[in-house]
Amino acid sequence: MENPGLVVHGQAAPFSTALRSLVNDPRYSDVCFVVGQERQEVFAHRCLLACRCNFFQRLLGPEPGPGLPSPVVLSTVPAEAFLAVLEFLYTNSVTLHRYSVLEVLTAAVEYGLEELRELCLEFVVKVLDVELVCEALQVAVTFGLRPLQEQCITFIEAHSQEALRTRGFLELSATALLPVLRSDKLSVDEAELVKAARSWARVGAAVLERPVAEVAAPVVGELRLALLAPAELSALEEQNRQEPLIPVEQIVEAWKYHALRRGDADAARGAPCRRRRGTLPRDHHRFLDLRFK
């Protein structure tokens, strides 16, 4: 039987460098993409994209006919993120930046590039900070990236007050905000959390052109109003009359818990008034089952 031979490898670095030089080089390219809102032209090579990624294999189809092929429009992916995807496809390595990694991650998920997705996830965890965390949480929730979602929630729990003041927080979807508001470990007082939820709902109302209360409806049930002191609850009730945010029934329920301080304290056990890590003490808390767990 003939010996099948032995595969030997040359140096990887020069090979990778040579292929990297082909990224977005119009010489010898046979496909042009028009990318992002700026409609930037990006040049590539059909055979390489098709053999490396099923998405591009389906997108580009069979060999083009004679003449210059029409550009392929990809308007939803920013040019910088798309170039990072091409760098990975050509060289199996990628240069990532904190300010654009979430866009690269989004493209990796949409194009089915699992290895690139994992590289992006590792990088995001390494550079996660207050300004990035809510944006990362939104991406994690959108694409079902559970480990990243858990990492983001843990970070927000430790840096709650700072995270609530970011633009990323105001731009969270209701689905992404829910796991934040459900956490017992937020290091912020409930009064501040109510204010943050109102600011979030105002932004959403302006963007969606819908009433604040309608935007807030999916999430305000997670606010633990019974933790507020009577004076705070009265002020919230008055503000709610001027700018509806919280259902009246939810405020009435909070007042019921205050009434229990002179009566059936056992009825309060298990009520939606568990203390969070950052809850400031109030006089009425001793009548409720509020021990932080």
CSV table of C-alpha atoms in Angstrom, one decimal:
chain,number,residue,atom,x,y,z
A,1,MET,CA,0.0,0.0,0.0
A,2,GLU,CA,1.3,3.4,-0.9
A,3,ASN,CA,2.3,5.6,2.0
A,4,PRO,CA,-0.2,8.5,2.2
A,5,GLY,CA,2.5,10.9,3.0
A,6,LEU,CA,3.0,13.3,5.9
A,7,VAL,CA,1.5,16.8,6.1
A,8,VAL,CA,4.1,19.3,7.2
A,9,HIS,CA,3.3,22.9,8.0
A,10,GLY,CA,5.2,26.1,7.2
A,11,GLN,CA,5.2,29.2,9.4
A,12,ALA,CA,1.6,30.4,10.1
A,13,ALA,CA,2.5,34.1,10.7
A,14,PRO,CA,3.6,35.0,7.1
A,15,PHE,CA,0.6,33.1,5.7
A,16,SER,CA,-1.8,35.0,8.0
A,17,THR,CA,-0.1,38.3,7.2
A,18,ALA,CA,-0.4,37.7,3.4
A,19,LEU,CA,-4.1,36.8,3.7
A,20,ARG,CA,-4.8,39.8,5.9
A,21,SER,CA,-3.4,42.1,3.2
A,22,LEU,CA,-6.2,40.8,0.9
A,23,VAL,CA,-8.9,42.1,3.2
A,24,ASN,CA,-10.8,44.9,1.4
A,25,ASP,CA,-8.2,45.0,-1.4
A,26,PRO,CA,-10.0,45.6,-4.7
A,27,ARG,CA,-7.1,43.9,-6.6
A,28,TYR,CA,-8.2,40.4,-7.6
A,29,SER,CA,-11.5,40.7,-5.7
A,30,ASP,CA,-14.6,39.4,-7.3
A,31,VAL,CA,-17.3,40.6,-4.9
A,32,CYS,CA,-18.2,44.1,-3.6
A,33,PHE,CA,-20.3,44.7,-0.5
A,34,VAL,CA,-22.0,48.0,0.3
A,35,VAL,CA,-22.0,48.1,4.0
A,36,GLY,CA,-23.6,50.0,6.8
A,37,GLN,CA,-25.6,53.2,6.9
A,38,GLU,CA,-22.7,55.0,5.3
A,39,ARG,CA,-22.8,52.6,2.3
A,40,GLN,CA,-19.1,52.0,2.4
A,41,GLU,CA,-17.7,49.7,-0.3
A,42,VAL,CA,-15.8,46.6,0.9
A,43,PHE,CA,-14.1,44.2,-1.4
A,44,ALA,CA,-13.7,40.5,-0.9
A,45,HIS,CA,-13.2,37.1,-2.6
A,46,ARG,CA,-16.2,34.8,-3.1
A,47,CYS,CA,-14.4,31.5,-2.9
A,48,LEU,CA,-12.8,32.3,0.5
A,49,LEU,CA,-16.0,33.6,2.0
A,50,ALA,CA,-18.1,30.7,0.7
A,51,CYS,CA,-15.7,28.0,2.0
A,52,ARG,CA,-15.4,29.7,5.4
A,53,CYS,CA,-19.0,30.6,6.2
A,54,ASN,CA,-22.3,29.0,5.2
A,55,PHE,CA,-24.0,32.4,5.5
A,56,PHE,CA,-21.9,33.8,2.7
A,57,GLN,CA,-22.2,30.6,0.7
A,58,ARG,CA,-25.9,31.0,0.6
A,59,LEU,CA,-25.8,34.8,0.1
A,60,LEU,CA,-23.4,34.7,-2.8
A,61,GLY,CA,-24.9,31.7,-4.5
A,62,PRO,CA,-23.4,30.0,-7.5
A,63,GLU,CA,-20.6,31.5,-9.6
A,64,PRO,CA,-21.6,34.9,-11.1
A,65,GLY,CA,-22.3,35.2,-14.8
A,66,PRO,CA,-20.2,37.3,-17.2
A,67,GLY,CA,-19.7,41.0,-16.6
A,68,LEU,CA,-19.3,42.9,-13.4
A,69,PRO,CA,-21.5,41.5,-10.6
A,70,SER,CA,-23.8,43.9,-8.7
A,71,PRO,CA,-22.7,45.0,-5.2
A,72,VAL,CA,-24.2,43.0,-2.3
A,73,VAL,CA,-25.9,45.4,0.1
A,74,LEU,CA,-25.6,44.7,3.9
A,75,SER,CA,-27.0,47.9,5.4
A,76,THR,CA,-27.4,46.7,9.0
A,77,VAL,CA,-23.8,45.8,9.9
A,78,PRO,CA,-21.4,48.7,10.5
A,79,ALA,CA,-18.4,48.8,8.2
A,80,GLU,CA,-15.8,48.4,11.0
A,81,ALA,CA,-17.6,45.3,12.3
A,82,PHE,CA,-17.9,43.8,8.8
A,83,LEU,CA,-14.2,44.3,8.2
A,84,ALA,CA,-13.5,42.5,11.5
A,85,VAL,CA,-15.6,39.6,10.3
A,86,LEU,CA,-13.6,39.5,7.1
A,87,GLU,CA,-10.3,39.6,9.0
A,88,PHE,CA,-11.4,36.6,11.0
A,89,LEU,CA,-12.6,34.7,7.8
A,90,TYR,CA,-9.3,35.4,6.0
A,91,THR,CA,-6.9,34.8,8.9
A,92,ASN,CA,-8.8,33.0,11.7
A,93,SER,CA,-7.8,35.9,14.0
A,94,VAL,CA,-9.4,39.2,14.7
A,95,THR,CA,-8.5,42.6,16.1
A,96,LEU,CA,-11.2,43.6,18.7
A,97,HIS,CA,-11.9,47.0,20.3
A,98,ARG,CA,-14.0,47.8,23.3
A,99,TYR,CA,-16.1,50.4,21.4
A,100,SER,CA,-17.1,48.0,18.5
A,101,VAL,CA,-16.9,44.5,19.9
A,102,LEU,CA,-20.7,44.2,20.5
A,103,GLU,CA,-21.2,45.0,16.8
A,104,VAL,CA,-18.7,42.3,15.8
A,105,LEU,CA,-20.4,39.9,18.2
A,106,THR,CA,-23.8,40.7,16.7
A,107,ALA,CA,-22.5,40.0,13.2
A,108,ALA,CA,-20.8,36.8,14.4
A,109,VAL,CA,-24.1,35.5,15.8
A,110,GLU,CA,-26.1,36.5,12.7
A,111,TYR,CA,-23.6,34.9,10.3
A,112,GLY,CA,-23.3,31.7,12.4
A,113,LEU,CA,-19.6,32.1,13.1
A,114,GLU,CA,-19.4,30.3,16.4
A,115,GLU,CA,-15.6,30.6,16.9
A,116,LEU,CA,-15.7,34.4,16.3
A,117,ARG,CA,-18.7,34.6,18.7
A,118,GLU,CA,-16.7,32.9,21.5
A,119,LEU,CA,-13.7,35.2,20.9
A,120,CYS,CA,-16.0,38.2,21.2
A,121,LEU,CA,-17.7,36.9,24.3
A,122,GLU,CA,-14.3,36.4,26.0
A,123,PHE,CA,-13.2,39.9,25.1
A,124,VAL,CA,-16.4,41.5,26.3
A,125,VAL,CA,-16.1,39.9,29.7
A,126,LYS,CA,-12.5,41.1,29.9
A,127,VAL,CA,-13.4,44.8,29.1
A,128,LEU,CA,-16.8,45.0,30.8
A,129,ASP,CA,-17.3,48.3,32.5
A,130,VAL,CA,-20.1,50.6,33.6
A,131,GLU,CA,-20.5,52.2,30.2
A,132,LEU,CA,-20.5,48.9,28.3
A,133,VAL,CA,-22.5,46.6,30.6
A,134,CYS,CA,-26.1,47.6,29.7
A,135,GLU,CA,-25.3,47.5,26.0
A,136,ALA,CA,-23.8,44.1,26.5
A,137,LEU,CA,-26.8,42.9,28.4
A,138,GLN,CA,-29.1,44.0,25.6
A,139,VAL,CA,-27.1,42.0,23.1
A,140,ALA,CA,-27.0,39.0,25.4
A,141,VAL,CA,-30.8,39.1,25.9
A,142,THR,CA,-31.5,39.6,22.2
A,143,PHE,CA,-29.5,36.6,21.1
A,144,GLY,CA,-30.0,34.3,24.1
A,145,LEU,CA,-26.4,34.5,25.2
A,146,ARG,CA,-27.2,33.3,28.8
A,147,PRO,CA,-23.6,33.2,30.2
A,148,LEU,CA,-23.0,36.8,29.1
A,149,GLN,CA,-26.4,37.9,30.5
A,150,GLU,CA,-25.5,36.4,33.9
A,151,GLN,CA,-22.1,38.2,33.8
A,152,CYS,CA,-23.8,41.5,33.0
A,153,ILE,CA,-26.4,41.1,35.8
A,154,THR,CA,-23.6,40.3,38.3
A,155,PHE,CA,-21.7,43.4,37.2
A,156,ILE,CA,-24.8,45.6,37.4
A,157,GLU,CA,-25.6,44.3,40.9
A,158,ALA,CA,-22.1,45.4,42.1
A,159,HIS,CA,-22.2,48.8,40.3
A,160,SER,CA,-26.0,49.5,40.3
A,161,GLN,CA,-26.0,53.3,40.9
A,162,GLU,CA,-23.4,54.0,38.2
A,163,ALA,CA,-25.0,51.6,35.7
A,164,LEU,CA,-28.5,53.1,36.1
A,165,ARG,CA,-27.1,56.5,35.0
A,166,THR,CA,-25.8,55.3,31.7
A,167,ARG,CA,-27.3,55.8,28.3
A,168,GLY,CA,-27.2,52.0,27.8
A,169,PHE,CA,-29.6,51.6,30.7
A,170,LEU,CA,-32.1,54.1,29.2
A,171,GLU,CA,-31.9,52.2,25.9
A,172,LEU,CA,-32.6,48.7,27.3
A,173,SER,CA,-35.6,46.9,26.1
A,174,ALA,CA,-38.3,45.9,28.6
A,175,THR,CA,-37.2,42.2,28.2
A,176,ALA,CA,-33.6,43.1,29.1
A,177,LEU,CA,-34.6,45.4,32.0
A,178,LEU,CA,-36.8,42.7,33.7
A,179,PRO,CA,-33.9,40.5,35.0
A,180,VAL,CA,-32.3,43.6,36.5
A,181,LEU,CA,-35.4,44.7,38.4
A,182,ARG,CA,-36.0,41.2,39.6
A,183,SER,CA,-32.6,41.0,41.3
A,184,ASP,CA,-32.3,41.0,45.1
A,185,LYS,CA,-28.7,41.9,44.9
A,186,LEU,CA,-28.9,45.4,43.3
A,187,SER,CA,-26.8,47.8,45.4
A,188,VAL,CA,-29.2,50.6,45.1
A,189,ASP,CA,-32.1,51.9,47.2
A,190,GLU,CA,-35.7,51.4,45.9
A,191,ALA,CA,-36.4,55.1,45.7
A,192,GLU,CA,-33.5,55.5,43.3
A,193,LEU,CA,-34.7,52.5,41.3
A,194,VAL,CA,-38.1,54.0,40.9
A,195,LYS,CA,-36.5,57.2,39.6
A,196,ALA,CA,-34.4,55.2,37.2
A,197,ALA,CA,-37.4,53.3,35.9
A,198,ARG,CA,-39.3,56.5,35.3
A,199,SER,CA,-36.3,58.0,33.3
A,200,TRP,CA,-36.1,54.7,31.3
A,201,ALA,CA,-39.9,54.9,30.6
A,202,ARG,CA,-39.7,58.5,29.5
A,203,VAL,CA,-37.0,57.8,27.0
A,204,GLY,CA,-38.9,54.8,25.6
A,205,ALA,CA,-42.1,56.9,25.4
A,206,ALA,CA,-40.4,59.5,23.4
A,207,VAL,CA,-38.8,57.0,21.0
A,208,LEU,CA,-41.9,54.9,20.6
A,209,GLU,CA,-44.4,57.8,20.7
A,210,ARG,CA,-46.4,56.0,23.4
A,211,PRO,CA,-47.6,57.0,26.9
A,212,VAL,CA,-45.1,56.5,29.7
A,213,ALA,CA,-47.3,54.2,31.6
A,214,GLU,CA,-47.8,52.0,28.6
A,215,VAL,CA,-44.1,51.7,28.0
A,216,ALA,CA,-43.5,51.0,31.7
A,217,ALA,CA,-46.3,48.4,32.1
A,218,PRO,CA,-44.1,45.3,31.5
A,219,VAL,CA,-41.6,46.2,34.2
A,220,VAL,CA,-43.0,48.4,36.9
A,221,GLY,CA,-44.5,45.4,38.7
A,222,GLU,CA,-41.0,44.5,39.8
A,223,LEU,CA,-40.6,47.7,41.8
A,224,ARG,CA,-40.9,47.0,45.5
A,225,LEU,CA,-43.0,50.0,46.6
A,226,ALA,CA,-43.7,48.6,50.0
A,227,LEU,CA,-40.0,49.3,50.9
A,228,LEU,CA,-40.7,53.0,50.6
A,229,ALA,CA,-41.5,55.0,53.7
A,230,PRO,CA,-45.1,56.5,53.9
A,231,ALA,CA,-43.8,60.0,53.0
A,232,GLU,CA,-42.0,58.6,50.0
A,233,LEU,CA,-45.0,56.6,48.9
A,234,SER,CA,-47.2,59.7,49.3
A,235,ALA,CA,-44.8,61.8,47.1
A,236,LEU,CA,-44.7,59.0,44.5
A,237,GLU,CA,-48.5,58.8,44.5
A,238,GLU,CA,-48.7,62.6,43.8
A,239,GLN,CA,-46.1,62.4,41.1
A,240,ASN,CA,-48.0,59.4,39.6
A,241,ARG,CA,-51.1,61.5,39.3
A,242,GLN,CA,-49.2,64.1,37.3
A,243,GLU,CA,-47.3,61.6,35.2
A,244,PRO,CA,-48.8,58.1,35.3
A,245,LEU,CA,-46.2,55.4,35.6
A,246,ILE,CA,-47.3,52.8,38.1
A,247,PRO,CA,-50.8,51.3,38.2
A,248,VAL,CA,-52.9,52.7,41.0
A,249,GLU,CA,-53.6,49.1,42.2
A,250,GLN,CA,-49.9,48.6,42.8
A,251,ILE,CA,-49.6,51.7,45.0
A,252,VAL,CA,-52.7,50.7,46.9
A,253,GLU,CA,-51.1,47.3,47.6
A,254,ALA,CA,-48.0,49.0,48.9
A,255,TRP,CA,-50.2,51.0,51.4
A,256,LYS,CA,-51.8,47.8,52.6
A,257,TYR,CA,-48.3,46.5,53.7
A,258,HIS,CA,-47.9,49.7,55.7
A,259,ALA,CA,-51.2,49.0,57.5
A,260,LEU,CA,-49.9,45.6,58.6
A,261,ARG,CA,-47.4,47.3,61.0
A,262,ARG,CA,-50.3,47.4,63.5
A,263,GLY,CA,-51.8,44.1,62.6
A,264,ASP,CA,-51.2,40.8,60.9
A,265,ALA,CA,-47.4,40.9,60.3
A,266,ASP,CA,-47.5,37.3,59.2
A,267,ALA,CA,-49.5,38.3,56.2
A,268,ALA,CA,-46.6,40.3,54.9
A,269,ARG,CA,-44.3,37.3,54.8
A,270,GLY,CA,-43.7,36.4,51.2
A,271,ALA,CA,-45.1,39.7,49.9
A,272,PRO,CA,-43.3,41.5,47.1
A,273,CYS,CA,-41.3,43.6,49.5
A,274,ARG,CA,-38.0,41.7,49.9
A,275,ARG,CA,-35.1,44.0,50.7
A,276,ARG,CA,-32.4,44.4,48.1
A,277,ARG,CA,-28.7,44.6,48.9
A,278,GLY,CA,-28.8,48.4,48.6
A,279,THR,CA,-32.1,49.0,50.4
A,280,LEU,CA,-31.7,51.7,53.0
A,281,PRO,CA,-33.4,50.9,56.3
A,282,ARG,CA,-36.8,52.5,57.2
A,283,ASP,CA,-38.7,52.3,60.4
A,284,HIS,CA,-41.5,50.1,59.0
A,285,HIS,CA,-39.2,47.5,57.7
A,286,ARG,CA,-39.1,45.8,61.1
A,287,PHE,CA,-42.8,44.8,60.6
A,288,LEU,CA,-42.1,43.0,57.4
A,289,ASP,CA,-40.2,39.9,56.4
A,290,LEU,CA,-37.3,41.9,54.9
A,291,ARG,CA,-34.2,40.0,55.7
A,292,PHE,CA,-31.8,40.1,52.8
A,293,LYS,CA,-30.9,36.7,51.5
